[in-house]
XYZ file of C-alpha atoms in Angstrom:
687
model
C -7.669 34.152 13.627
C -5.752 30.924 13.106
C -5.156 28.273 15.746
C -2.115 26.042 14.963
C -1.635 24.496 11.517
C -4.876 22.539 11.588
C -7.727 24.261 9.809
C -10.787 24.699 11.990
C -13.987 23.846 10.202
C -16.390 23.794 13.108
C -20.120 24.219 12.629
C -22.264 25.827 15.229
C -25.696 24.365 15.763
C -26.968 27.605 17.189
C -30.036 29.643 16.550
C -28.981 31.044 13.183
C -27.292 27.822 11.966
C -24.295 29.930 11.246
C -20.815 28.517 10.543
C -18.744 29.653 13.458
C -15.614 28.577 11.587
C -15.807 32.073 10.124
C -16.135 33.605 13.534
C -12.405 33.864 13.787
C -12.541 36.701 11.294
C -15.230 38.550 13.196
C -15.362 41.140 15.897
C -17.268 40.694 19.117
C -19.451 43.559 20.364
C -21.782 43.386 23.329
C -22.106 39.606 23.235
C -23.008 39.475 19.528
C -20.937 38.189 16.634
C -20.597 40.653 13.756
C -18.612 40.293 10.553
C -15.270 41.967 10.586
C -14.164 44.498 8.058
C -12.316 43.149 5.064
C -9.284 45.266 5.947
C -9.524 45.818 9.655
C -7.206 48.137 11.418
C -4.984 46.088 13.637
C -5.058 48.830 16.241
C -8.760 48.228 16.763
C -8.154 44.668 17.930
C -7.537 44.548 21.647
C -7.399 41.800 24.237
C -10.926 42.650 25.332
C -12.333 42.180 21.839
C -10.302 39.125 20.697
C -12.354 35.870 20.809
C -11.027 33.148 23.091
C -11.314 29.553 21.837
C -11.611 26.874 24.487
C -11.493 23.328 23.139
C -13.213 20.323 24.673
C -9.910 18.435 24.320
C -6.513 19.974 23.930
C -4.624 19.369 20.732
C -1.655 17.152 21.621
C 1.093 17.662 19.132
C 3.354 14.609 18.687
C 6.763 14.936 20.225
C 9.731 14.333 17.956
C 12.232 14.688 20.752
C 14.215 11.883 22.315
C 12.501 12.178 25.661
C 8.742 12.666 25.629
C 6.878 13.602 28.751
C 3.623 12.188 30.022
C 1.752 8.997 29.307
C 0.432 8.658 25.782
C -0.975 5.181 26.455
C -2.776 5.382 29.789
C -3.453 1.648 30.022
C -0.143 0.042 29.056
C 2.120 2.939 29.919
C 5.144 4.290 28.084
C 8.830 4.650 28.764
C 9.547 7.566 31.053
C 12.333 8.544 28.686
C 13.130 7.122 25.276
C 16.755 6.772 26.375
C 15.602 3.988 28.676
C 14.258 1.969 25.763
C 17.449 2.477 23.762
C 19.659 1.458 26.688
C 17.526 -1.588 27.468
C 17.674 -2.661 23.814
C 21.440 -2.204 23.744
C 21.729 -4.256 26.926
C 19.678 -7.024 25.317
C 21.875 -6.993 22.206
C 25.238 -6.725 23.979
C 24.905 -9.969 25.910
C 27.298 -12.752 26.758
C 27.417 -13.994 23.172
C 29.788 -11.229 22.142
C 32.419 -12.577 24.550
C 31.544 -16.261 24.565
C 31.368 -16.821 20.812
C 32.614 -13.894 18.733
C 36.404 -14.032 19.494
C 36.427 -17.768 18.744
C 34.842 -17.192 15.326
C 37.346 -14.454 14.489
C 40.161 -16.829 15.453
C 38.678 -19.641 13.344
C 38.095 -17.622 10.166
C 40.593 -14.790 10.522
C 40.140 -11.159 9.527
C 37.823 -12.018 6.653
C 35.152 -12.985 9.132
C 35.356 -9.565 10.772
C 34.623 -7.828 7.462
C 31.676 -10.116 6.651
C 30.355 -9.737 10.204
C 30.356 -5.953 9.870
C 28.575 -6.087 6.529
C 25.955 -8.509 7.840
C 25.060 -6.093 10.624
C 23.730 -3.586 8.120
C 22.332 -5.884 5.417
C 20.753 -8.467 7.717
C 20.840 -7.378 11.352
C 19.574 -3.812 10.989
C 16.544 -4.693 8.777
C 15.503 -7.429 11.220
C 15.896 -5.167 14.258
C 13.892 -2.422 12.525
C 11.195 -4.920 11.541
C 10.664 -6.068 15.119
C 10.847 -2.563 16.567
C 8.401 -1.013 14.123
C 5.916 -3.860 14.572
C 5.923 -3.412 18.339
C 5.649 0.367 18.179
C 2.899 0.319 15.544
C 0.676 -2.079 17.520
C 1.771 -1.262 21.109
C 1.423 -4.976 21.807
C 3.628 -7.925 22.718
C 4.558 -10.551 20.085
C 1.384 -12.733 20.264
C -1.066 -9.881 19.627
C 1.287 -7.927 17.372
C 1.321 -10.797 14.875
C -2.486 -10.857 14.638
C -1.969 -8.612 11.631
C -0.827 -11.683 9.652
C -3.472 -14.314 10.568
C -1.720 -17.003 8.553
C 1.421 -16.586 10.704
C -0.197 -15.497 13.951
C 1.508 -18.419 15.698
C 4.910 -16.737 15.420
C 4.143 -14.668 18.508
C 3.253 -17.753 20.568
C 6.309 -19.653 19.310
C 8.495 -16.790 20.510
C 6.955 -16.922 24.000
C 7.532 -20.688 24.252
C 11.148 -20.304 23.140
C 11.805 -17.469 25.588
C 10.270 -19.469 28.445
C 12.698 -22.350 27.904
C 15.566 -19.911 27.383
C 14.791 -18.162 30.680
C 15.192 -21.448 32.571
C 18.752 -22.204 31.530
C 20.091 -18.723 30.740
C 19.954 -17.768 34.397
C 22.308 -20.657 35.192
C 25.031 -18.556 33.590
C 24.261 -15.809 36.112
C 24.564 -18.324 38.957
C 28.035 -19.346 37.708
C 29.095 -15.705 37.351
C 27.812 -14.808 40.824
C 29.916 -17.609 42.309
C 33.057 -16.416 40.531
C 32.330 -12.818 41.523
C 31.664 -13.315 45.227
C 33.546 -16.546 45.992
C 36.082 -17.040 43.239
C 37.347 -13.456 43.078
C 37.201 -12.595 46.780
C 38.322 -15.900 48.329
C 39.392 -18.654 45.969
C 41.433 -16.850 43.323
C 44.863 -17.755 44.840
C 43.818 -21.405 45.190
C 42.120 -21.540 41.810
C 45.445 -21.425 39.944
C 47.294 -23.951 42.141
C 47.448 -27.736 42.084
C 47.880 -28.398 45.824
C 44.186 -28.285 46.796
C 42.062 -31.211 47.882
C 40.044 -31.112 44.660
C 43.095 -31.398 42.402
C 44.186 -34.633 40.729
C 47.434 -35.957 39.292
C 46.436 -34.523 35.929
C 46.604 -30.937 37.235
C 49.179 -28.589 35.740
C 49.912 -25.196 37.278
C 53.136 -24.605 35.297
C 55.565 -24.844 38.187
C 53.623 -22.758 40.686
C 53.714 -25.685 43.130
C 55.647 -28.913 43.416
C 52.527 -30.931 42.730
C 52.963 -30.701 38.967
C 55.182 -33.533 37.748
C 55.712 -35.188 34.403
C 55.694 -38.986 34.597
C 57.194 -41.695 32.425
C 54.666 -43.892 30.695
C 55.639 -47.547 31.005
C 55.937 -49.481 27.743
C 56.239 -46.381 25.531
C 59.558 -45.093 24.148
C 60.598 -42.744 21.368
C 63.796 -42.372 19.333
C 65.732 -39.139 19.859
C 67.508 -38.322 16.583
C 69.711 -35.690 18.176
C 70.911 -38.030 20.942
C 70.980 -41.145 18.790
C 69.189 -43.491 21.195
C 65.736 -44.412 22.516
C 64.211 -42.542 25.446
C 61.283 -43.229 27.718
C 58.053 -41.471 26.745
C 57.126 -38.839 29.308
C 53.574 -37.578 29.771
C 52.856 -34.285 31.537
C 49.533 -33.302 33.157
C 47.099 -31.817 30.663
C 44.425 -30.177 32.840
C 44.897 -26.642 34.098
C 44.307 -25.743 37.738
C 41.305 -23.462 36.958
C 39.746 -26.271 34.945
C 39.906 -28.645 37.918
C 38.482 -25.930 40.166
C 35.595 -25.505 37.703
C 34.885 -29.204 37.241
C 35.873 -30.792 40.546
C 35.140 -28.088 43.106
C 32.295 -25.947 41.766
C 30.364 -28.406 39.599
C 31.573 -31.709 41.098
C 30.653 -32.941 37.661
C 29.374 -36.455 37.125
C 30.255 -38.832 34.310
C 27.234 -38.031 32.153
C 23.626 -36.998 31.783
C 22.533 -40.431 32.994
C 23.952 -39.613 36.431
C 22.504 -36.249 37.428
C 23.628 -36.502 41.045
C 22.706 -34.107 43.827
C 21.858 -30.406 43.733
C 24.855 -28.200 44.525
C 23.716 -25.981 47.446
C 26.041 -23.113 46.592
C 24.935 -22.906 42.983
C 21.286 -23.307 43.991
C 21.673 -20.348 46.346
C 23.195 -18.179 43.635
C 20.451 -19.278 41.242
C 17.849 -18.132 43.753
C 19.706 -14.830 44.162
C 19.742 -14.258 40.416
C 15.974 -14.832 40.171
C 15.412 -12.546 43.141
C 17.321 -9.808 41.309
C 15.166 -10.301 38.220
C 11.966 -10.092 40.262
C 13.013 -6.911 42.059
C 13.859 -5.200 38.771
C 10.597 -6.176 37.049
C 8.285 -5.863 40.049
C 6.978 -2.468 38.919
C 6.997 -3.136 35.204
C 8.907 -1.603 32.385
C 9.500 1.704 34.168
C 11.611 0.124 36.903
C 13.482 -1.927 34.285
C 14.219 1.264 32.367
C 15.814 2.855 35.408
C 18.001 -0.213 35.989
C 19.142 -0.090 32.351
C 21.086 3.081 33.096
C 23.391 0.919 35.231
C 23.312 -2.472 33.524
C 24.079 -1.012 30.098
C 26.431 1.898 30.727
C 28.655 0.321 33.395
C 29.690 -2.686 31.223
C 30.837 -0.288 28.498
C 33.055 1.552 30.969
C 34.419 -1.661 32.461
C 35.106 -3.132 29.023
C 37.173 -0.066 28.169
C 39.183 -0.437 31.400
C 39.738 -4.142 30.744
C 40.707 -3.422 27.148
C 43.397 -0.933 28.173
C 44.708 -3.378 30.759
C 44.802 -6.215 28.254
C 46.564 -4.213 25.553
C 49.215 -3.043 28.028
C 50.359 -6.641 28.643
C 53.264 -8.350 26.960
C 52.077 -10.377 23.977
C 48.709 -8.629 23.660
C 49.446 -7.110 20.249
C 50.542 -10.479 18.888
C 47.314 -12.016 20.144
C 45.216 -9.324 18.457
C 47.087 -9.652 15.169
C 46.614 -13.411 15.322
C 42.846 -12.983 15.613
C 42.341 -10.426 12.831
C 44.877 -11.641 10.252
C 43.100 -13.124 7.217
C 43.690 -16.842 6.810
C 44.611 -18.218 3.366
C 42.200 -21.148 3.640
C 39.280 -19.057 4.999
C 38.512 -16.744 2.108
C 35.227 -15.146 1.121
C 34.394 -18.228 -0.962
C 34.172 -20.275 2.239
C 30.498 -20.990 2.940
C 31.154 -21.668 6.623
C 32.425 -18.118 7.049
C 29.205 -16.597 5.696
C 26.912 -18.896 7.648
C 28.840 -18.288 10.888
C 28.617 -14.535 10.259
C 24.836 -14.769 9.760
C 24.362 -16.802 12.927
C 26.643 -14.561 14.983
C 24.746 -11.430 13.920
C 21.445 -13.124 14.815
C 22.741 -14.331 18.185
C 24.497 -11.107 19.151
C 21.610 -8.805 18.227
C 19.025 -11.152 19.696
C 16.619 -10.877 16.765
C 13.875 -13.440 16.392
C 13.139 -13.586 20.118
C 10.400 -10.949 20.169
C 12.250 -8.779 22.687
C 12.501 -5.734 20.421
C 8.785 -6.025 19.698
C 8.044 -6.057 23.419
C 10.404 -3.191 24.248
C 9.181 -0.944 21.440
C 5.532 -1.643 22.311
C 6.022 0.824 25.183
C 7.195 3.577 22.801
C 5.079 6.552 21.887
C 3.450 5.999 18.540
C 5.395 8.624 16.588
C 8.769 7.829 18.118
C 11.731 7.754 15.710
C 12.252 3.975 15.541
C 14.858 4.203 12.791
C 17.145 6.164 15.085
C 16.682 3.602 17.867
C 17.533 0.676 15.572
C 20.637 2.421 14.236
C 21.924 3.120 17.745
C 21.337 -0.476 18.859
C 23.208 -1.937 15.881
C 26.128 0.496 16.214
C 26.413 -0.182 19.944
C 26.391 -3.918 19.288
C 29.247 -3.566 16.801
C 31.200 -1.515 19.333
C 30.718 -4.106 22.084
C 31.795 -6.889 19.749
C 35.007 -5.097 18.821
C 35.762 -4.295 22.474
C 35.236 -7.929 23.497
C 37.381 -9.182 20.617
C 40.306 -6.870 21.404
C 40.123 -7.556 25.128
C 39.947 -11.326 24.710
C 42.703 -11.409 22.081
C 44.966 -9.262 24.273
C 44.549 -11.452 27.341
C 45.031 -14.664 25.345
C 48.165 -13.275 23.715
C 49.543 -12.433 27.165
C 48.703 -15.904 28.484
C 50.345 -17.539 25.481
C 53.531 -15.583 26.106
C 53.574 -16.374 29.817
C 52.964 -20.114 29.434
C 55.031 -20.436 26.259
C 52.148 -22.200 24.561
C 50.690 -21.600 21.096
C 47.656 -19.352 21.213
C 45.518 -21.837 19.306
C 45.718 -24.208 22.273
C 44.180 -21.546 24.521
C 41.362 -20.243 22.349
C 37.946 -21.577 23.329
C 34.366 -20.393 23.627
C 31.432 -20.497 26.004
C 31.777 -21.278 29.711
C 35.224 -22.831 29.182
C 36.635 -19.502 28.004
C 35.102 -17.494 30.846
C 35.490 -19.913 33.759
C 38.670 -21.797 32.798
C 40.870 -19.711 30.511
C 40.292 -16.239 31.965
C 40.977 -17.239 35.598
C 44.417 -18.368 34.426
C 44.978 -14.920 32.921
C 43.609 -12.985 35.888
C 45.653 -15.042 38.336
C 48.865 -13.907 36.610
C 48.084 -10.187 36.828
C 49.167 -7.852 39.610
C 46.164 -6.852 41.740
C 44.444 -9.960 40.432
C 41.553 -9.551 42.905
C 40.628 -6.190 41.417
C 40.740 -7.289 37.787
C 38.849 -10.477 38.553
C 36.059 -8.500 40.257
C 35.838 -6.039 37.356
C 35.773 -8.830 34.787
C 33.034 -10.891 36.422
C 31.043 -7.787 37.320
C 31.035 -6.934 33.618
C 29.802 -10.426 32.778
C 27.130 -10.234 35.469
C 25.715 -6.967 34.143
C 25.757 -8.225 30.552
C 23.912 -11.400 31.534
C 21.481 -9.590 33.824
C 20.501 -7.037 31.172
C 19.503 -9.959 28.934
C 17.735 -12.011 31.589
C 15.234 -9.418 32.749
C 14.361 -8.621 29.113
C 13.647 -12.328 28.544
C 11.283 -12.472 31.518
C 9.599 -9.164 30.666
C 8.927 -10.427 27.131
C 7.070 -13.409 28.592
C 5.120 -11.367 31.146
C 4.125 -8.609 28.714
C 2.982 -11.180 26.151
C 0.755 -12.868 28.736
C -0.668 -9.548 29.944
C -1.550 -8.442 26.424
C -3.481 -11.650 25.800
C -6.016 -10.565 28.421
C -6.366 -6.808 27.939
C -9.945 -6.525 29.164
C -10.178 -5.345 32.740
C -6.475 -4.586 33.050
C -6.741 -0.870 32.487
C -6.170 1.294 35.490
C -6.113 4.899 36.484
C -2.352 5.261 36.424
C 0.251 5.118 39.126
C 1.782 2.037 40.696
C -1.382 0.517 42.150
C -3.478 -0.057 39.025
C -4.840 -3.384 37.913
C -2.331 -4.025 35.171
C 0.573 -3.269 37.483
C -0.724 -5.634 40.151
C -1.287 -8.365 37.575
C 2.204 -7.734 36.224
C 3.598 -8.137 39.740
C 1.736 -11.414 40.225
C 2.831 -12.857 36.881
C 6.445 -11.826 37.437
C 6.522 -13.420 40.881
C 4.922 -16.635 39.595
C 7.265 -16.825 36.614
C 10.399 -16.320 38.707
C 9.388 -19.006 41.215
C 8.430 -21.467 38.479
C 11.595 -20.896 36.453
C 13.747 -21.232 39.570
C 12.236 -24.626 40.381
C 12.574 -25.803 36.784
C 16.211 -24.692 36.760
C 17.272 -26.765 39.769
C 18.198 -29.837 37.629
C 20.745 -27.593 35.912
C 22.670 -27.040 39.165
C 23.075 -30.736 39.888
C 26.312 -32.646 39.313
C 25.174 -33.553 35.814
C 23.638 -30.165 35.153
C 26.373 -28.983 32.803
C 25.541 -31.780 30.349
C 21.885 -30.712 30.370
C 22.920 -27.057 30.018
C 24.981 -27.851 26.929
C 22.155 -29.935 25.431
C 19.678 -27.084 25.842
C 22.201 -24.604 24.483
C 22.516 -26.682 21.304
C 18.779 -26.844 20.619
C 16.690 -24.147 22.372
C 17.896 -21.142 20.360
C 19.624 -23.049 17.596
C 19.464 -22.145 13.931
C 16.676 -24.681 13.494
C 14.453 -22.443 15.650
C 15.606 -18.878 15.027
C 16.121 -19.157 11.265
C 12.573 -20.432 10.482
C 11.029 -17.834 12.815
C 12.991 -14.980 11.238
C 12.227 -16.260 7.747
C 8.494 -16.361 8.478
C 8.636 -12.898 10.037
C 10.308 -11.432 6.986
C 8.009 -13.013 4.389
C 4.974 -12.519 6.637
C 5.350 -8.747 6.606
C 6.671 -8.338 3.068
C 4.604 -10.934 1.223
C 1.463 -11.722 3.230
C 0.752 -8.381 4.879
C 2.248 -6.848 1.698
C 5.185 -4.520 1.705
C 3.204 -1.612 0.248
C 0.688 -1.662 3.074
C 3.456 -1.911 5.673
C 5.319 0.948 3.982
C 2.243 3.165 4.316
C 1.931 2.211 7.982
C 5.567 3.139 8.587
C 5.159 6.469 6.793
C 2.141 7.246 8.949
C 3.961 6.276 12.143
C 7.203 8.143 11.355
C 5.635 11.251 9.799
C 6.560 13.504 12.732
C 10.077 12.144 13.305
C 13.154 14.268 12.755
C 14.558 14.079 9.224
C 11.548 12.310 7.787
C 13.128 12.083 4.320
C 16.155 10.192 5.663
C 13.928 7.841 7.632
C 11.779 7.276 4.568
C 14.844 6.376 2.509
C 16.085 3.945 5.179
C 12.705 2.245 5.488
C 12.436 1.865 1.704
C 15.848 0.173 1.598
C 14.812 -2.101 4.462
C 11.585 -2.975 2.634
C 13.684 -4.201 -0.281
C 15.823 -6.236 2.133
C 12.747 -7.805 3.767
C 11.442 -8.925 0.391
C 14.490 -10.710 -1.031
C 18.019 -10.437 0.469
C 17.044 -11.269 4.058
C 14.986 -14.371 3.118
C 17.853 -15.547 0.883
C 20.363 -15.183 3.732
C 18.103 -17.090 6.087
C 17.182 -19.896 3.679
C 20.815 -20.412 2.688
C 21.944 -20.526 6.308
C 19.169 -22.934 7.249
C 20.001 -25.315 4.395
C 23.735 -25.204 5.107
C 23.216 -25.720 8.842
C 21.014 -28.730 8.128
C 23.601 -30.270 5.814
C 26.458 -29.851 8.286
C 24.548 -30.872 11.411
C 26.477 -33.792 12.961
C 24.869 -37.182 13.391
C 26.305 -37.444 16.897
C 26.397 -34.799 19.606
C 29.375 -34.435 21.961
C 30.246 -32.329 24.960
C 34.021 -32.513 25.363
C 34.625 -36.292 25.417
C 31.079 -37.203 26.471
C 28.758 -38.524 23.764
C 25.043 -37.896 24.127
C 22.806 -40.898 23.616
C 20.179 -41.075 20.889
C 17.483 -40.510 23.497
C 19.094 -37.254 24.580
C 19.347 -36.051 20.979
C 15.690 -36.957 20.390
C 14.796 -34.937 23.491
C 16.623 -31.955 21.979
C 14.680 -32.250 18.718
C 11.444 -32.540 20.693
C 12.276 -29.193 22.312
C 12.717 -27.696 18.838
C 9.364 -29.147 17.819
C 7.614 -27.769 20.889
C 8.990 -24.300 20.169
C 7.851 -24.292 16.528
C 4.560 -26.153 17.071
C 2.456 -23.013 17.849
C 2.975 -21.730 14.296
C 1.070 -24.499 12.451
C -1.383 -25.007 15.328
C -2.512 -21.373 15.398
C -2.598 -21.283 11.594
C -4.984 -24.255 11.530
C -7.173 -22.654 14.192
C -7.358 -19.379 12.269
C -8.207 -21.229 9.056
C -11.053 -23.039 10.801
C -12.354 -19.783 12.257
C -12.176 -18.127 8.857
C -14.337 -20.915 7.416
C -16.841 -21.046 10.273
C -17.141 -17.463 11.528
C -18.619 -14.804 9.327
C -16.334 -11.841 8.821
C -13.117 -13.680 9.697
C -10.382 -13.889 7.062
C -7.044 -15.608 6.850
C -5.557 -13.255 4.273
C -6.151 -9.738 5.533
C -5.554 -8.409 9.053
C -8.557 -8.168 11.382
C -10.455 -4.896 11.376
C -9.557 -4.280 15.023
C -5.818 -4.755 14.441
C -3.527 -1.765 14.223
C -2.432 1.069 16.485
C -3.498 0.563 20.092
C -5.011 4.043 20.428
C -7.886 5.034 18.168
C -6.398 8.466 17.572
C -3.498 6.880 15.682
C -5.642 4.943 13.209
C -5.840 6.130 9.655
C -8.057 5.561 6.619
C -10.134 2.427 6.206
C -9.331 -1.186 6.944
C -11.718 -3.969 6.095
C -14.571 -1.551 5.366
C -14.370 0.029 8.818
C -13.890 3.781 8.820
C -11.204 4.823 11.254
C -10.521 8.255 12.596
C -7.733 10.339 11.198
C -4.653 10.843 13.380
C -4.132 13.959 15.451
C -7.394 15.693 14.479
C -8.945 16.908 17.720
C -12.693 16.764 18.408
C -14.584 19.658 16.862
C -15.303 22.202 19.553
C -18.644 23.864 20.101
C -18.220 27.569 20.583
C -20.508 30.017 22.335
C -19.849 33.710 22.611
C -20.783 35.314 25.894
C -19.697 38.792 26.852
C -16.754 39.006 24.511
C -15.569 35.567 25.592
C -15.736 32.360 23.611
C -16.402 29.301 25.721
C -17.149 25.672 24.907
C -20.515 24.075 25.418
């Protein structure tokens, strides 16, 4: 008798010392085990005479399906459905950067940038996403403990947590702005936002004839010679600021003259900031399972809304011209332009969100034998799709606005908050049913930003929880110790980040926001972290050892041969092409970094720039600090090493360990405990 594909070699410690592994080929008569005939007649075997094997522990075959059932990791928990992890990862990748930055880069470099951007997704982005996902799934740990496998670079995990903590403070300010435009701008202020006859408008406001407040004025002392008329004429200057721009600066922000004058906290923005943090807390209150359920909405709805907005944009007059303008290759921006390649590298890194440890955190809740290659492919493809949708939608709306205002499209193209809160309100105000389209647009932005923000906070909370694993294990359900500690840490983090974010909603908060945006997740932080991650796995941990770990982890996945081929190609990329991309981009970014930093016409002082570099230093400081600590421990503590991973590092569950590591014998995966079998009255039971 055979039970599954695993050979049973159990030994009975009974009276005769007989190997009961051969009992499966025996017949049972009157409570005694007798050898079976060599060629037994199958008709003689009945249900009453067939031995029944009852194991001490059931053999749990790994699930290769998309949606596994049950908790594999009782302490940390797993995703209820693997679709939740994929959707949450897509939501993290498809953030605001695809709309804030990507269309501007396509406009700057032309269609050549689009081709390089697509290629970089699969030669740079996909290997980095797969690296972070596989590391999290293999260890079932957040970034700090996952990187214990490379003691020399253990500090990478702590550097990621510091960076994400600072990012969480100012990223949620974007949600506060979007909430204002969704609930106040779209529902109440949209008709006034595009006019120049409001109390917040100045003489520089231009609403293109919508009101009588827009007038061009003669500038005294300046004249110009009109060749066609043959005489001198007075120089006339028209207002240069749009009505939505004055609404943004004078009404919402009440912006000051610089970072030196922070001014007062804006109550409206502070209220929306509190609301955004309340939303984050409610989503993460019950851990990753509640976040996974929310991902069904925050990830799928933006895709649907982007499609609606795309169709509306392309149906407008001038939309096709705007799209052609964005994707037409430029003669001066060929493939030999270094800026094009570096911008493509940085855009892929920003849009996919690699280097932040989020994929490591999200995949740490996967089941051990989950098909990570499939997840990474879906995330990268979805990110490409979102980028193309955002590009076409933005180009269509800008082409329509250019046609309506009779202005060149290059004067309208911008990026960041200016594009979303200044340029797009001008477009939406010109559309029929402008209220509806404004609500749909800012709802899309809100969901894109929200899907990123709760992943940022969960990365921080999970990393802190994993640092103190002892005593956190519970019995399952909502009211276990880890869940309660997760609730406490989430609540504390949200309150702390809200208080630290209040300076960003003051009158000078936009200057501070732009300063943080230039340094917190700049290339000087992400590029070194990604470079160390790539060489840490491929060179220090060694690519052969990591390849064996991946083969062990993916052995039960669908189409194992295809996954093996993909991982081998990625191993080659981790060793050489990816580090070359990152080193080249880091060197080029350093060479082109300006000596002076500006925001619009405002120049940051040297003290402000030094503060930005100090932030960069604080984010990267954990890497050398932890390395020094580990080196000291390796010299002082017997058994510690700085070269090889610790003996207790690896898969979270003992059943997933394989072979030997550091002289410690580990159990083989998926081999159940050997059962003890006793035959009583034609029935086999376990002792």
